[in-house]
mmCIF file of C-alpha atoms in Angstrom:
data_model
loop_
_atom_site.group_PDB
_atom_site.id
_atom_site.type_symbol
_atom_site.label_atom_id
_atom_site.label_comp_id
_atom_site.label_asym_id
_atom_site.label_seq_id
_atom_site.Cartn_x
_atom_site.Cartn_y
_atom_site.Cartn_z
ATOM 1 C CA MET A 1 0.000 0.000 0.000
ATOM 2 C CA LYS A 2 1.363 3.356 -1.150
ATOM 3 C CA SER A 3 1.848 6.093 1.351
ATOM 4 C CA ALA A 4 0.353 9.516 0.829
ATOM 5 C CA VAL A 5 2.603 12.011 -0.861
ATOM 6 C CA THR A 6 2.994 15.276 0.957
ATOM 7 C CA PRO A 7 3.353 18.674 -0.796
ATOM 8 C CA ASP A 8 6.997 18.853 0.300
ATOM 9 C CA GLN A 9 7.736 15.639 -1.532
ATOM 10 C CA GLN A 10 6.214 17.083 -4.787
ATOM 11 C CA GLY A 11 8.399 20.211 -4.724
ATOM 12 C CA VAL A 12 5.607 22.467 -3.548
ATOM 13 C CA PRO A 13 6.149 24.427 -0.389
ATOM 14 C CA ALA A 14 3.817 23.601 2.404
ATOM 15 C CA GLY A 15 0.874 25.930 2.833
ATOM 16 C CA SER A 16 0.781 27.025 -0.852
ATOM 17 C CA ALA A 17 -1.694 26.133 -3.572
ATOM 18 C CA PRO A 18 -0.989 22.963 -5.533
ATOM 19 C CA PHE A 19 -0.901 24.984 -8.776
ATOM 20 C CA PRO A 20 0.907 28.332 -8.777
ATOM 21 C CA SER A 21 -0.835 31.424 -10.151
ATOM 22 C CA GLN A 22 2.153 32.112 -12.498
ATOM 23 C CA PRO A 23 3.779 28.954 -13.899
ATOM 24 C CA PRO A 24 7.551 29.024 -14.370
ATOM 25 C CA ALA A 25 8.977 29.981 -17.736
ATOM 26 C CA TYR A 26 9.741 27.207 -20.136
ATOM 27 C CA ALA A 27 13.461 27.563 -20.861
ATOM 28 C CA ILE A 28 14.686 24.011 -21.291
ATOM 29 C CA ASN A 29 17.927 23.572 -23.276
ATOM 30 C CA LEU A 30 17.949 27.177 -24.522
ATOM 31 C CA PRO A 31 21.171 28.810 -25.623
ATOM 32 C CA PRO A 32 22.504 31.714 -23.578
ATOM 33 C CA GLY A 33 20.833 35.018 -24.421
ATOM 34 C CA ALA A 34 17.767 33.389 -26.006
ATOM 35 C CA ALA A 35 14.428 34.994 -25.300
ATOM 36 C CA VAL A 36 12.330 33.239 -22.778
ATOM 37 C CA TYR A 37 8.576 33.270 -23.452
ATOM 38 C CA PRO A 38 6.362 32.863 -20.447
ATOM 39 C CA SER A 39 3.606 30.305 -20.588
ATOM 40 C CA PRO A 40 0.150 31.660 -21.529
ATOM 41 C CA PRO A 41 -2.212 32.351 -18.682
ATOM 42 C CA TYR A 42 -4.602 29.563 -17.930
ATOM 43 C CA GLY A 43 -8.085 29.949 -19.453
ATOM 44 C CA GLN A 44 -6.868 32.042 -22.486
ATOM 45 C CA VAL A 45 -5.937 31.040 -26.027
ATOM 46 C CA PRO A 46 -2.302 31.750 -26.886
ATOM 47 C CA MET A 47 -1.770 34.316 -29.641
ATOM 48 C CA PRO A 48 0.896 33.949 -32.353
ATOM 49 C CA PRO A 49 4.013 36.145 -32.195
ATOM 50 C CA GLY A 50 3.518 39.564 -33.768
ATOM 51 C CA HIS A 51 -0.184 39.726 -32.945
ATOM 52 C CA MET A 52 -1.397 43.225 -32.108
ATOM 53 C CA PRO A 53 -4.347 43.444 -29.728
ATOM 54 C CA PHE A 54 -7.404 45.284 -31.064
ATOM 55 C CA GLN A 55 -7.834 48.772 -29.689
ATOM 56 C CA THR A 56 -11.128 50.631 -29.890
ATOM 57 C CA PRO A 57 -10.625 53.984 -31.654
ATOM 58 C CA VAL A 58 -11.463 57.052 -29.683
ATOM 59 C CA HIS A 59 -13.663 58.593 -32.401
ATOM 60 C CA MET A 60 -15.940 56.063 -34.068
ATOM 61 C CA PRO A 61 -17.260 57.067 -37.513
ATOM 62 C CA SER A 62 -20.976 57.721 -37.661
ATOM 63 C CA PRO A 63 -23.006 54.955 -39.306
ATOM 64 C CA VAL A 64 -23.992 55.507 -42.910
ATOM 65 C CA HIS A 65 -27.755 55.571 -43.362
ATOM 66 C CA PRO A 66 -29.283 54.524 -46.687
ATOM 67 C CA GLN A 67 -30.504 57.348 -48.885
ATOM 68 C CA TYR A 68 -34.098 57.063 -50.084
ATOM 69 C CA PRO A 69 -35.473 58.996 -53.076
ATOM 70 C CA PRO A 70 -37.666 61.966 -52.163
ATOM 71 C CA GLN A 71 -41.393 61.377 -52.261
ATOM 72 C CA MET A 72 -43.707 63.259 -54.608
ATOM 73 C CA PRO A 73 -45.468 66.217 -53.017
ATOM 74 C CA VAL A 74 -49.070 65.586 -52.102
ATOM 75 C CA ALA A 75 -51.690 68.314 -52.469
ATOM 76 C CA MET A 76 -52.730 69.430 -49.012
ATOM 77 C CA PRO A 77 -56.468 69.973 -48.493
ATOM 78 C CA MET A 78 -57.758 73.440 -47.820
ATOM 79 C CA PRO A 79 -59.266 73.845 -44.335
ATOM 80 C CA ALA A 80 -63.018 74.392 -44.407
ATOM 81 C CA PRO A 81 -64.157 77.857 -43.224
ATOM 82 C CA GLU A 82 -67.459 78.595 -41.572
ATOM 83 C CA ARG A 83 -70.467 78.418 -43.894
ATOM 84 C CA PRO A 84 -72.559 81.599 -44.295
ATOM 85 C CA PRO A 85 -76.330 81.218 -43.852
ATOM 86 C CA ASP A 86 -77.163 81.638 -47.575
ATOM 87 C CA CYS A 87 -74.300 79.430 -48.838
ATOM 88 C CA PRO A 88 -75.079 75.930 -50.163
ATOM 89 C CA PRO A 89 -73.374 73.148 -48.162
ATOM 90 C CA GLY A 90 -69.861 72.512 -49.433
ATOM 91 C CA LEU A 91 -69.411 75.847 -51.196
ATOM 92 C CA GLU A 92 -68.034 77.590 -48.114
ATOM 93 C CA TYR A 93 -64.578 76.902 -49.555
ATOM 94 C CA LEU A 94 -65.299 79.559 -52.207
ATOM 95 C CA VAL A 95 -66.127 82.317 -49.709
ATOM 96 C CA GLN A 96 -62.555 83.351 -48.894
ATOM 97 C CA ILE A 97 -60.839 82.903 -52.276
ATOM 98 C CA ASP A 98 -60.716 84.934 -55.490
ATOM 99 C CA GLN A 99 -58.733 82.495 -57.640
ATOM 100 C CA LEU A 100 -58.932 78.818 -58.563
ATOM 101 C CA LEU A 101 -56.444 76.584 -60.347
ATOM 102 C CA VAL A 102 -57.966 73.725 -62.345
ATOM 103 C CA HIS A 103 -55.584 70.917 -63.326
ATOM 104 C CA GLN A 104 -56.846 68.144 -65.566
ATOM 105 C CA GLN A 105 -55.240 64.821 -64.710
ATOM 106 C CA MET A 106 -53.336 63.029 -67.454
ATOM 107 C CA GLU A 107 -54.719 59.619 -68.390
ATOM 108 C CA LEU A 108 -52.221 56.970 -69.529
ATOM 109 C CA MET A 109 -54.801 55.285 -71.795
ATOM 110 C CA GLU A 110 -55.305 58.498 -73.751
ATOM 111 C CA VAL A 111 -51.580 59.143 -74.092
ATOM 112 C CA MET A 112 -50.603 55.626 -75.224
ATOM 113 C CA MET A 113 -53.604 54.516 -77.284
ATOM 114 C CA GLY A 114 -55.703 57.624 -77.905
ATOM 115 C CA PHE A 115 -58.822 56.192 -76.226
ATOM 116 C CA GLU A 116 -61.016 58.803 -74.611
ATOM 117 C CA THR A 117 -61.554 58.375 -70.878
ATOM 118 C CA HIS A 118 -63.491 60.213 -68.199
ATOM 119 C CA ASN A 119 -62.047 63.613 -67.444
ATOM 120 C CA LYS A 120 -60.756 64.227 -63.929
ATOM 121 C CA TYR A 121 -59.775 67.559 -62.446
ATOM 122 C CA LEU A 122 -58.041 68.809 -59.316
ATOM 123 C CA VAL A 123 -59.293 72.221 -58.173
ATOM 124 C CA LYS A 124 -56.854 74.141 -55.945
ATOM 125 C CA ASN A 125 -56.546 77.584 -54.471
ATOM 126 C CA SER A 126 -53.677 80.001 -55.117
ATOM 127 C CA LEU A 127 -51.622 78.344 -52.335
ATOM 128 C CA GLY A 128 -51.803 74.938 -54.014
ATOM 129 C CA GLN A 129 -54.239 73.507 -51.453
ATOM 130 C CA GLN A 130 -56.853 71.174 -52.873
ATOM 131 C CA VAL A 131 -60.381 72.571 -52.744
ATOM 132 C CA PHE A 132 -62.390 70.138 -54.915
ATOM 133 C CA PHE A 133 -62.001 67.001 -56.979
ATOM 134 C CA ALA A 134 -64.125 66.774 -60.141
ATOM 135 C CA GLU A 135 -64.801 63.646 -62.192
ATOM 136 C CA GLU A 136 -66.848 63.144 -65.323
ATOM 137 C CA GLU A 137 -69.615 60.548 -65.489
ATOM 138 C CA ASN A 138 -70.442 59.232 -68.956
ATOM 139 C CA ASP A 139 -71.075 56.108 -71.018
ATOM 140 C CA CYS A 140 -68.731 54.419 -73.479
ATOM 141 C CA PHE A 141 -70.807 55.352 -76.529
ATOM 142 C CA SER A 142 -70.648 59.075 -75.778
ATOM 143 C CA LEU A 143 -66.949 58.903 -74.938
ATOM 144 C CA HIS A 144 -65.870 57.239 -78.189
ATOM 145 C CA PHE A 145 -68.423 58.451 -80.744
ATOM 146 C CA CYS A 146 -69.570 61.909 -79.650
ATOM 147 C CA GLY A 147 -66.148 63.366 -79.012
ATOM 148 C CA PRO A 148 -65.774 66.673 -77.171
ATOM 149 C CA MET A 149 -69.358 67.671 -77.997
ATOM 150 C CA ARG A 150 -70.731 64.837 -75.870
ATOM 151 C CA SER A 151 -73.144 65.371 -73.036
ATOM 152 C CA PHE A 152 -71.690 64.910 -69.583
ATOM 153 C CA ALA A 153 -72.282 65.167 -65.874
ATOM 154 C CA ILE A 154 -69.341 66.265 -63.735
ATOM 155 C CA HIS A 155 -69.547 65.595 -60.002
ATOM 156 C CA ILE A 156 -67.478 67.860 -57.753
ATOM 157 C CA GLN A 157 -66.453 66.487 -54.357
ATOM 158 C CA ASP A 158 -64.985 68.258 -51.350
ATOM 159 C CA ASN A 159 -61.981 67.034 -49.371
ATOM 160 C CA MET A 160 -64.235 64.717 -47.339
ATOM 161 C CA GLY A 161 -65.419 62.892 -50.478
ATOM 162 C CA GLN A 162 -68.918 64.389 -50.360
ATOM 163 C CA THR A 163 -70.497 65.485 -53.656
ATOM 164 C CA VAL A 164 -71.225 69.173 -53.161
ATOM 165 C CA MET A 165 -71.876 70.252 -56.746
ATOM 166 C CA SER A 166 -72.892 68.785 -60.107
ATOM 167 C CA VAL A 167 -72.407 70.230 -63.590
ATOM 168 C CA THR A 168 -74.648 68.921 -66.380
ATOM 169 C CA ARG A 169 -74.435 69.529 -70.110
ATOM 170 C CA PRO A 170 -77.026 68.157 -72.568
ATOM 171 C CA LEU A 171 -76.104 66.793 -75.987
ATOM 172 C CA LYS A 172 -76.302 69.443 -78.704
ATOM 173 C CA CYS A 173 -74.783 69.973 -82.112
ATOM 174 C CA GLY A 174 -71.577 71.963 -82.223
ATOM 175 C CA ALA A 175 -72.410 73.996 -85.326
ATOM 176 C CA CYS A 176 -72.158 77.664 -84.409
ATOM 177 C CA CYS A 177 -73.932 78.729 -87.616
ATOM 178 C CA PHE A 178 -77.354 77.897 -86.191
ATOM 179 C CA PRO A 179 -78.694 79.627 -83.065
ATOM 180 C CA CYS A 180 -80.744 76.542 -82.194
ATOM 181 C CA CYS A 181 -77.571 74.473 -81.526
ATOM 182 C CA LEU A 182 -75.995 76.647 -78.860
ATOM 183 C CA GLN A 183 -74.451 75.034 -75.817
ATOM 184 C CA GLU A 184 -75.675 75.392 -72.250
ATOM 185 C CA LEU A 185 -74.667 74.164 -68.829
ATOM 186 C CA GLU A 186 -76.552 73.750 -65.557
ATOM 187 C CA VAL A 187 -74.840 73.973 -62.159
ATOM 188 C CA GLN A 188 -76.476 72.361 -59.122
ATOM 189 C CA SER A 189 -75.482 72.598 -55.469
ATOM 190 C CA PRO A 190 -76.334 70.425 -53.706
ATOM 191 C CA PRO A 191 -77.115 68.011 -56.570
ATOM 192 C CA GLY A 192 -80.705 68.493 -57.640
ATOM 193 C CA ASN A 193 -80.843 72.183 -56.648
ATOM 194 C CA PRO A 194 -79.963 74.536 -59.583
ATOM 195 C CA ILE A 195 -77.915 77.584 -58.609
ATOM 196 C CA GLY A 196 -76.756 78.874 -62.011
ATOM 197 C CA TYR A 197 -76.605 78.418 -65.783
ATOM 198 C CA VAL A 198 -74.056 79.065 -68.525
ATOM 199 C CA ILE A 199 -75.681 79.858 -71.891
ATOM 200 C CA GLN A 200 -73.786 80.241 -75.140
ATOM 201 C CA ASP A 201 -74.642 83.403 -77.093
ATOM 202 C CA TRP A 202 -74.672 83.273 -80.859
ATOM 203 C CA HIS A 203 -71.853 85.113 -82.605
ATOM 204 C CA PRO A 204 -70.323 84.372 -86.023
ATOM 205 C CA TYR A 205 -66.677 84.228 -84.874
ATOM 206 C CA ILE A 206 -66.265 85.210 -81.176
ATOM 207 C CA PRO A 207 -67.131 82.812 -78.315
ATOM 208 C CA LYS A 208 -69.654 84.438 -75.995
ATOM 209 C CA PHE A 209 -71.496 83.111 -72.950
ATOM 210 C CA THR A 210 -73.978 84.480 -70.434
ATOM 211 C CA ILE A 211 -73.921 83.508 -66.784
ATOM 212 C CA GLN A 212 -77.375 83.320 -65.211
ATOM 213 C CA ASP A 213 -78.541 82.819 -61.642
ATOM 214 C CA GLU A 214 -80.995 80.181 -60.416
ATOM 215 C CA ARG A 215 -83.945 82.322 -61.624
ATOM 216 C CA ARG A 216 -82.513 82.558 -65.156
ATOM 217 C CA ASN A 217 -81.574 86.207 -64.686
ATOM 218 C CA SER A 218 -78.474 87.278 -66.612
ATOM 219 C CA VAL A 219 -75.640 88.342 -64.306
ATOM 220 C CA LEU A 220 -72.322 88.259 -66.192
ATOM 221 C CA ARG A 221 -70.865 87.637 -69.632
ATOM 222 C CA ILE A 222 -67.852 85.685 -70.840
ATOM 223 C CA ILE A 223 -66.112 86.783 -74.046
ATOM 224 C CA GLY A 224 -63.416 84.640 -75.627
ATOM 225 C CA PRO A 225 -60.743 85.444 -78.235
ATOM 226 C CA PHE A 226 -61.159 85.309 -81.988
ATOM 227 C CA CYS A 227 -58.643 82.456 -82.168
ATOM 228 C CA ASP A 228 -58.445 79.949 -79.335
ATOM 229 C CA CYS A 229 -55.194 78.412 -80.594
ATOM 230 C CA LYS A 230 -52.106 80.222 -79.312
ATOM 231 C CA CYS A 231 -48.648 78.731 -79.062
ATOM 232 C CA PHE A 232 -46.452 79.500 -76.053
ATOM 233 C CA SER A 233 -49.069 81.771 -74.468
ATOM 234 C CA ASP A 234 -52.290 81.629 -72.478
ATOM 235 C CA VAL A 235 -55.773 81.822 -73.987
ATOM 236 C CA ASN A 236 -57.968 84.214 -72.004
ATOM 237 C CA PHE A 237 -61.747 84.298 -71.720
ATOM 238 C CA GLU A 238 -62.693 87.591 -70.094
ATOM 239 C CA ILE A 239 -65.519 87.775 -67.558
ATOM 240 C CA LYS A 240 -67.323 91.096 -67.945
ATOM 241 C CA SER A 241 -70.411 92.892 -66.743
ATOM 242 C CA LEU A 242 -73.668 92.602 -68.687
ATOM 243 C CA ASP A 243 -72.967 95.738 -70.710
ATOM 244 C CA GLU A 244 -69.412 94.423 -71.401
ATOM 245 C CA THR A 245 -67.820 97.694 -70.222
ATOM 246 C CA SER A 246 -66.014 96.526 -67.068
ATOM 247 C CA ASP A 247 -63.841 93.521 -66.353
ATOM 248 C CA VAL A 248 -64.918 91.233 -63.529
ATOM 249 C CA GLY A 249 -62.648 88.220 -63.849
ATOM 250 C CA ARG A 250 -60.967 85.827 -66.245
ATOM 251 C CA ILE A 251 -60.781 82.182 -67.269
ATOM 252 C CA SER A 252 -57.316 81.447 -68.664
ATOM 253 C CA LYS A 253 -56.263 78.331 -70.526
ATOM 254 C CA GLN A 254 -52.629 78.155 -69.410
ATOM 255 C CA TRP A 255 -49.841 77.011 -71.703
ATOM 256 C CA SER A 256 -48.697 73.577 -70.450
ATOM 257 C CA GLY A 257 -45.670 72.987 -72.629
ATOM 258 C CA PHE A 258 -45.186 71.753 -76.167
ATOM 259 C CA GLY A 259 -45.327 68.057 -75.296
ATOM 260 C CA ASN A 260 -48.514 68.253 -73.237
ATOM 261 C CA GLU A 261 -50.264 70.477 -75.760
ATOM 262 C CA MET A 262 -49.433 68.247 -78.728
ATOM 263 C CA PHE A 263 -49.890 64.755 -77.334
ATOM 264 C CA THR A 264 -52.376 65.056 -74.468
ATOM 265 C CA ASP A 265 -55.602 66.875 -73.648
ATOM 266 C CA ALA A 266 -54.654 67.444 -70.003
ATOM 267 C CA ASP A 267 -55.193 71.192 -69.659
ATOM 268 C CA ASN A 268 -54.573 73.694 -66.892
ATOM 269 C CA PHE A 269 -56.862 76.626 -66.215
ATOM 270 C CA GLY A 270 -56.776 79.648 -63.978
ATOM 271 C CA VAL A 271 -60.084 81.153 -62.810
ATOM 272 C CA GLN A 272 -60.229 84.648 -61.299
ATOM 273 C CA PHE A 273 -63.245 86.444 -59.826
ATOM 274 C CA PRO A 274 -63.894 89.113 -57.165
ATOM 275 C CA MET A 275 -63.572 88.084 -53.542
ATOM 276 C CA ASP A 276 -67.033 89.437 -52.658
ATOM 277 C CA LEU A 277 -68.822 87.739 -55.567
ATOM 278 C CA ASP A 278 -71.719 85.481 -54.627
ATOM 279 C CA VAL A 279 -70.506 81.922 -54.026
ATOM 280 C CA LYS A 280 -73.213 80.616 -56.363
ATOM 281 C CA MET A 281 -71.811 82.727 -59.195
ATOM 282 C CA LYS A 282 -68.290 81.560 -58.325
ATOM 283 C CA ALA A 283 -69.458 77.962 -58.632
ATOM 284 C CA THR A 284 -71.173 78.775 -61.948
ATOM 285 C CA ILE A 285 -67.969 80.329 -63.290
ATOM 286 C CA LEU A 286 -66.144 77.122 -62.319
ATOM 287 C CA GLY A 287 -68.748 75.199 -64.316
ATOM 288 C CA ALA A 288 -68.143 77.541 -67.263
ATOM 289 C CA CYS A 289 -64.462 76.573 -67.106
ATOM 290 C CA PHE A 290 -65.387 72.915 -67.651
ATOM 291 C CA LEU A 291 -67.659 73.836 -70.580
ATOM 292 C CA ILE A 292 -64.913 75.918 -72.220
ATOM 293 C CA ASP A 293 -62.468 73.035 -71.833
ATOM 294 C CA PHE A 294 -64.797 70.618 -73.622
ATOM 295 C CA MET A 295 -65.763 73.034 -76.383
ATOM 296 C CA PHE A 296 -62.342 74.402 -77.354
ATOM 297 C CA PHE A 297 -59.510 72.336 -75.869
ATOM 298 C CA GLU A 298 -60.724 68.755 -75.551
ATOM 299 C CA HIS A 299 -59.148 66.491 -78.146
ATOM 300 C CA SER A 300 -57.344 63.173 -78.470
ATOM 301 C CA LYS A 301 -54.999 61.510 -80.938
ATOM 302 C CA GLN A 302 -57.818 59.244 -82.109
ATOM 303 C CA GLN A 303 -59.987 62.217 -82.999
ATOM 304 C CA ASP A 304 -57.092 63.999 -84.695
ATOM 305 C CA ASN A 305 -56.556 60.982 -86.949
ATOM 306 C CA HIS A 306 -60.178 61.124 -88.001
#
């Protein structure tokens, strides 16, 4: 039976730990002057000679964030003011403005194939805030066979999606040589309640219209230019008093660029009227803008080929 081995017999001083915290250097059979490498600490992986420990830089570079393309601007809605007592619901937007910008939306089907589609318009104020959205309602037969002289019903919605106004045009011949074929337009607000009319006046070569109130009383006149085709400039339809001696406002077909004018029928209009004009007459003038667009500036590549 073997006797127990004491720490003194193993070369370890009595009272010390069996394993020293710092093992002795390994320098067995080394020549004089050779470098002695201490043994690696226990619990760590030895590194190769020449290894440089990683040091955290004092100033870390800021992370690079991905760049995203800017988003297209969205038309902000115009806040609704208080409605006067005699103002139809939804027309309170017209109380505090004296100018409207009407932008017809470009339809891809019309641009690529020349097929006529329903007209859509964005109506904004001078600050670019959306006031109304207008969309045409029609059938396929009228769209493709009646051309710009087709009858239509345009529904105007406010920023809440409520239909606040309707513009209706019956089907009539476009020959200006006969007084019985003159165009007319009825404006209703709310739908079913007439508030104004736009009646074409006969003239051999100048476009003329009369704006009437809900009782068919003449209030204003619109007089257009002798030629409605102008390159690189606006086409103005002047709004005048009944005796045509004073200017009241203007409906301007704005030049949209050579490409848009030649290959699309997406038009831009500017409508100006006095600030204190009755809101019903302001709405009727807006309806006159739609009628002028259909009569003089509505076209497509399919119709041009015919």
